[in-house]
């Protein structure tokens, strides 16, 4: 049954696995988690960081596009909890509030999010470079964020910065973290100094002393047991240092197998029954394999990862039941520790350790140096090639043990491999690199290669990217380093124009192991490039003549066609040799071809050139233009590589001895151990002359550059003076124009003012006329008013006169009536008297 793999895709939630995991039958792997997009061009989003919560059953994982997922291993669920839109550089999930987590982002900030509400809780700024680690106090209240230049202590209740650790740029911080279940802060610097501080007062509790001379390594990674008593430190070496933090002493040095050249990560495996004094240490090395070692017995218990499927980083859950590993391909593997350790309790094979005092016995009898024992790899169904070969034991204290050879390489036989190769046509992909290394008998001279690399980039390859613009910066860097090492090894390789073409396919294949890459190319040059440099700087005419002789024997018609079209061996053979067929073959075809090349005599490569031509005779015979031939030998063609390889074997068997290249080429010779052999198979006087000429040209160029710089400086000064003068004249011209403009504006203003005066006088006249007319109208209105008043007065007087006349008439009438009445009264009285 295949291992379970879950692709998160565009899903925001779902199940982690869909059938019951069986880690015991899959190398301890519970599930492999991949995040790929379903865009027009699908691609895998690489996971960058993983962090477990305090329970150990849940963890967060962030990819390089800022998607952060929460995985619940107990409930078999995952959910997308945040999209930060930028890569996360560190994660922490063990805060006081269980649903909150810290994430360090590529913009150097730290954010706190809630996994339930998915809301931003806080945003913390202050770092000026990428945050590489976040360490949380056991209480969950404090956190330390570390970058290369500073470490900062934060209060997670208020999200305020409490302290900031500043250091000189020349030192640099390696890591700053809390000791488990303690108030102690451990700060590790790049100069190997390690200090312990009190969290509250920042009082320095102690400093670890320097390791003894002869055993010092530059620390890069650190791990501490759960009880905070033991510190493990490692770096670019296969030695691990174990420190007792209570006594501040180095008490043990563990030597890992030779395959371990650098330690990338260390982490202790927690155990519920060891009271925090963890005994098992996980060691992730440069080959992508994480080996778990018992630090007391120095026995290798189990391993995860392999050379083909390497691990980039790993995190172990707090209870020690799960291991979450980010693979080099960007996916995420979840391992069951129970499945990995199911055979640990079986009786182990005899364990042999070498116990030595440290130099000068500075730490007393407690400081032990142990080599990894040859204990079995405790994993079922592991392939042979990934089994850790740790048989590196020298004689023990009694001197009765001998160093054994590598078990896997001991079982290889070149004849049997050739039979296997002829049967299948190629070596198994999984074992190909190992078989190549065995066939080429690579010595793996680490010290010699390091000395070559330490010389830096060779002057001939300083501007390599201009001539070969490779998209991958890593690939360009490895190619530049490999070519520089070759040029430092032998001077001719600094002048060989086709060396990048020759080395590039091997650099691309071995880019993760530069030592192997260098030694493969060097072995290829010594054996399969014999006599190539005797006519330097011209192509190897002697080698091309061998090829032409073999082609003349096996296909005269094709050779005659070449000659008729003026096509020489420098056109139909040299392009194939200088690129080792990488331009005309696909990756799989090229690997299949070199399975056969490395398994046979060095003449096999020359025969391959002849076979490639004879198997392509039909299109070549139809070609007439020289450009067509050039195109053919620089591009991929419709040709079956299996037919070519069969033809090569046929040519190897049927070519007469007098023209067979094997009679003129030496048999395979491996690189020597310890130091690389001297390579001087080239016309030294030409190379020396070219070197001298190049040095002369370089000096002339430097003189020219200096003179040009002087001239440029003078020209710059002249230009600057001219610019200043031009600016002054321009300024004067601008001032003159401004003055003229102001004069014109002044005249215009005066003209406008005169016009306004004329208009104002006209308005005044108009107003005066209006005033006169108004006064005249008012006077006439006043006179009319007076006339009307007079008329009214007259009418009133007339009315008064008329009223007086009426009153007089009325009074006269009344008086007449009174007189009449009086007369009547008198008459009445008269009559009365008369009576």
Steps between C-alpha positions, in 0.01 A plus 500: 500500500642837400579768753214742559545844347265795547494796264353808667433666163257790534309340789466704817415200720475124479642170621872438527472132408210302354591151614658373818875574489746212515832669578677176586484388138605834353818583686313665787319750276138563601421729211674717242344846460541696178362843412470550123309759305250421227588799286572489130858411588468275808779532751580375849498758778790413728446481875753709693422471873320271743411556867319266744267622772545415867295179476704360215194380307462814288744700297519792260675497163570801279595498133707748298190692383387572857220241532493366858316174568405344833517120516325300775655152502268381774183607316637434149410850379680789336388857443641813337529748787675797335622644172787738573588554130873476578736223602525417870849463647406363844192369688403451866178330614557441874367829638297552818180545297481166323330627185760772431826464313795717400631519145813683382465634148734590216452875567680447838180547703333255741124459507273324745187336359213302647434159339130504596396854404781530239543862608819698551566532873816707489773624269853527640777689322859572589725259308708624210579156356323169460383333824642148502355361825231563762546355849206508743534487878352194673224721645411624154523862613835599351659441162847558356532577131847460349649643182861508387568838659274520805275310741191654657300399807121557473222500757218303334236641735554854377699418183754761605875459465668465839865469406720511194837327466734696274844371402781595268439413136835323491375237747144412396237299686461129434201429727336633818242286680341413835612187680198267543300557820748763615548876526844470342575641155783344301667722241732341243715722281685437176838526673410183702437691823197379700349697789218422743284788625226540761177586321368764741820687589713406197779420745770281341492169688798334327696468177606167351879471459664450163535135388848346531744563219477246222132426558351843434231531233302804392157451658201550269215300660400427859261280697420474873346213695159553660657529847732777374814325620666388175581714196589337168683712243615427146615667183698436184655179633395146588579566866231587756585669831294422811516759779381464857335835572500448878879474516571693176721214380542320168448140607479310170589524131307273265641421158237429237563277196725637220198564278405775745710802403277775640213508750200710393264439794503344847202406716456268797225239483277541809408194704221487757706275731843666508404796723623744239856368477457405135739233374413496129632781278380560144783614270406637155806510275583651162396183312135551602496203743401548865669242723381436855779414741511393863742749653598259778569184299569683171285244325316595183135419570322595177502752219254686284548645153736384228744644249232495227225634727693726732366691800535877512390551863319307774299573813417244771174523695533582873382155609732330249235308305529680165772645281401757236766526229510747214653317205736653248228472234278730710255237628434412864550151650340404832684213672382276782780464755334184634528335158860613462605368841308170498821296477718702737437266792628196309846377603748728327818379330825542694579866548858616474601848608831677509545697819766770495599781732470846353835662406709595806231332713356844572160374599604195691371150460141614444573635152457203270537485123280235350468381143172382366468126536403267220162424647229395259268751344178426679264538209321225313502478123764767450682486165860399516641816354357721769625283784742705706850363469654574838775241508768756566640347817874497534675261736354502845704536815631142462585553131319188374242657266564610142326760295250331267418617150166641407262208486317622190808583296658170600220311328540679167678331215571680174446192284167425665398862459585483128289185464215677680546806278491297178188324619302810599672771296541725804554494874205543739429869554496456875852352509656675201692769690640245744605266217670787318692597811607138543597456133704820502653408839466857628738563793288780654801710600319755715811683616654530155172616347447753780844646436411544132165659583658728760709662226181669385364566156762473228558817303405320178147432629419826676262603220364154426139615519550740208604221264271234647187674640360215710160569654569312825737703718586190702595305188711790373674526836579125510622507138723800575640333811567169321671668203708716736610190695603332171691813393681513836578127466661543157575830325377380161140484618497875545562532124281215373203667328284186483546397865163652608326297227682186609430542870146642491301171472692356797459822699126488438490135607715538815417860595418396857840332550777718363783271608357207303430732206862618491645149529269360230608775257866459597479120450329556165779736390782267610354190334247583229675822392846349456723687252234769452736780596818408308413743218357766729350752426389314186258204512667161565598413143646168610172392662297623203732306269427180696129562453547572131702179452230290666229674295701440180519130580131454582327750267717630215197639317405726788858621545530567126175700519648705784815563300302598190307754702816629671374373838793411725516306824499834682139531385362143519695376804633785714160660587386163638817454705532849647139490623516125586181454295294722734377718212373214283348273768221533752575456870388135510688415179813670630486313831453170315797576276730585790394186684678323214786751465602473866472120488742458206844593375561874438496429125125433531430874487685540170320201356173664604580794272552262206182308583297821525613594149444157346155467658412842356644433154165538318431864601872582478529366145199711404659816642704716269538837674760556768244681716284187496790292635571758770136501604486119503793460740380772738132403537297196598414262220255218446733220600457197725780504756465125556587441132802729536623314810462162329695638204775618736541150643507364144771750403702418812503133398549531122753784472852375413758537773730724296238776478307418818516797743552261791851425370586871526317584821599388848269291717290662774697659784318627811584821682751452778390517861607786723625731226395534138757399236699757305344569160757630251408319178502814292757724324613691803682772305176592317302519820779696668522729199124549502512562873775756453316658209179506701685656791656756266162570341345523845769748613457695178128493552545619858728782378248581231221493753696726733575743217142480383388563855729804517372626166146431609563691823643795304217477253258487790658813649488677162143389451418614851662843436326524165176405666554764769581766236202395295287513809631854581430623146161339508432666833610839362284451193209404721555812713514722186185342365335541836598868508359557151188316597464718810548819287237383254270416786563847650416675170192289463398587854550873433295476180232314685506765771457782240213313341347454843539874567318580173226258585481643852467861367226389262325326785534814714348711223219256460445501873501884507243511219291247685532709816391817315207319344406358833525843665285653223244228533502544879458876465211458259348243728543738796342789308210279397467391859489864617241580231292208604523610862391853406209364301401282789525797736274703269249219480508472876440877535216485250349214694541701821333805344219287368460343841499842668236623254292194571540550873402868460193408296409241756543749786293758307230242439507394862485861616208561264327199639568623853363845413196341349452296813550806718257690287251220541566495871449881513186473302389227727581701809330804339190311442523366846535845636227620278269250647 
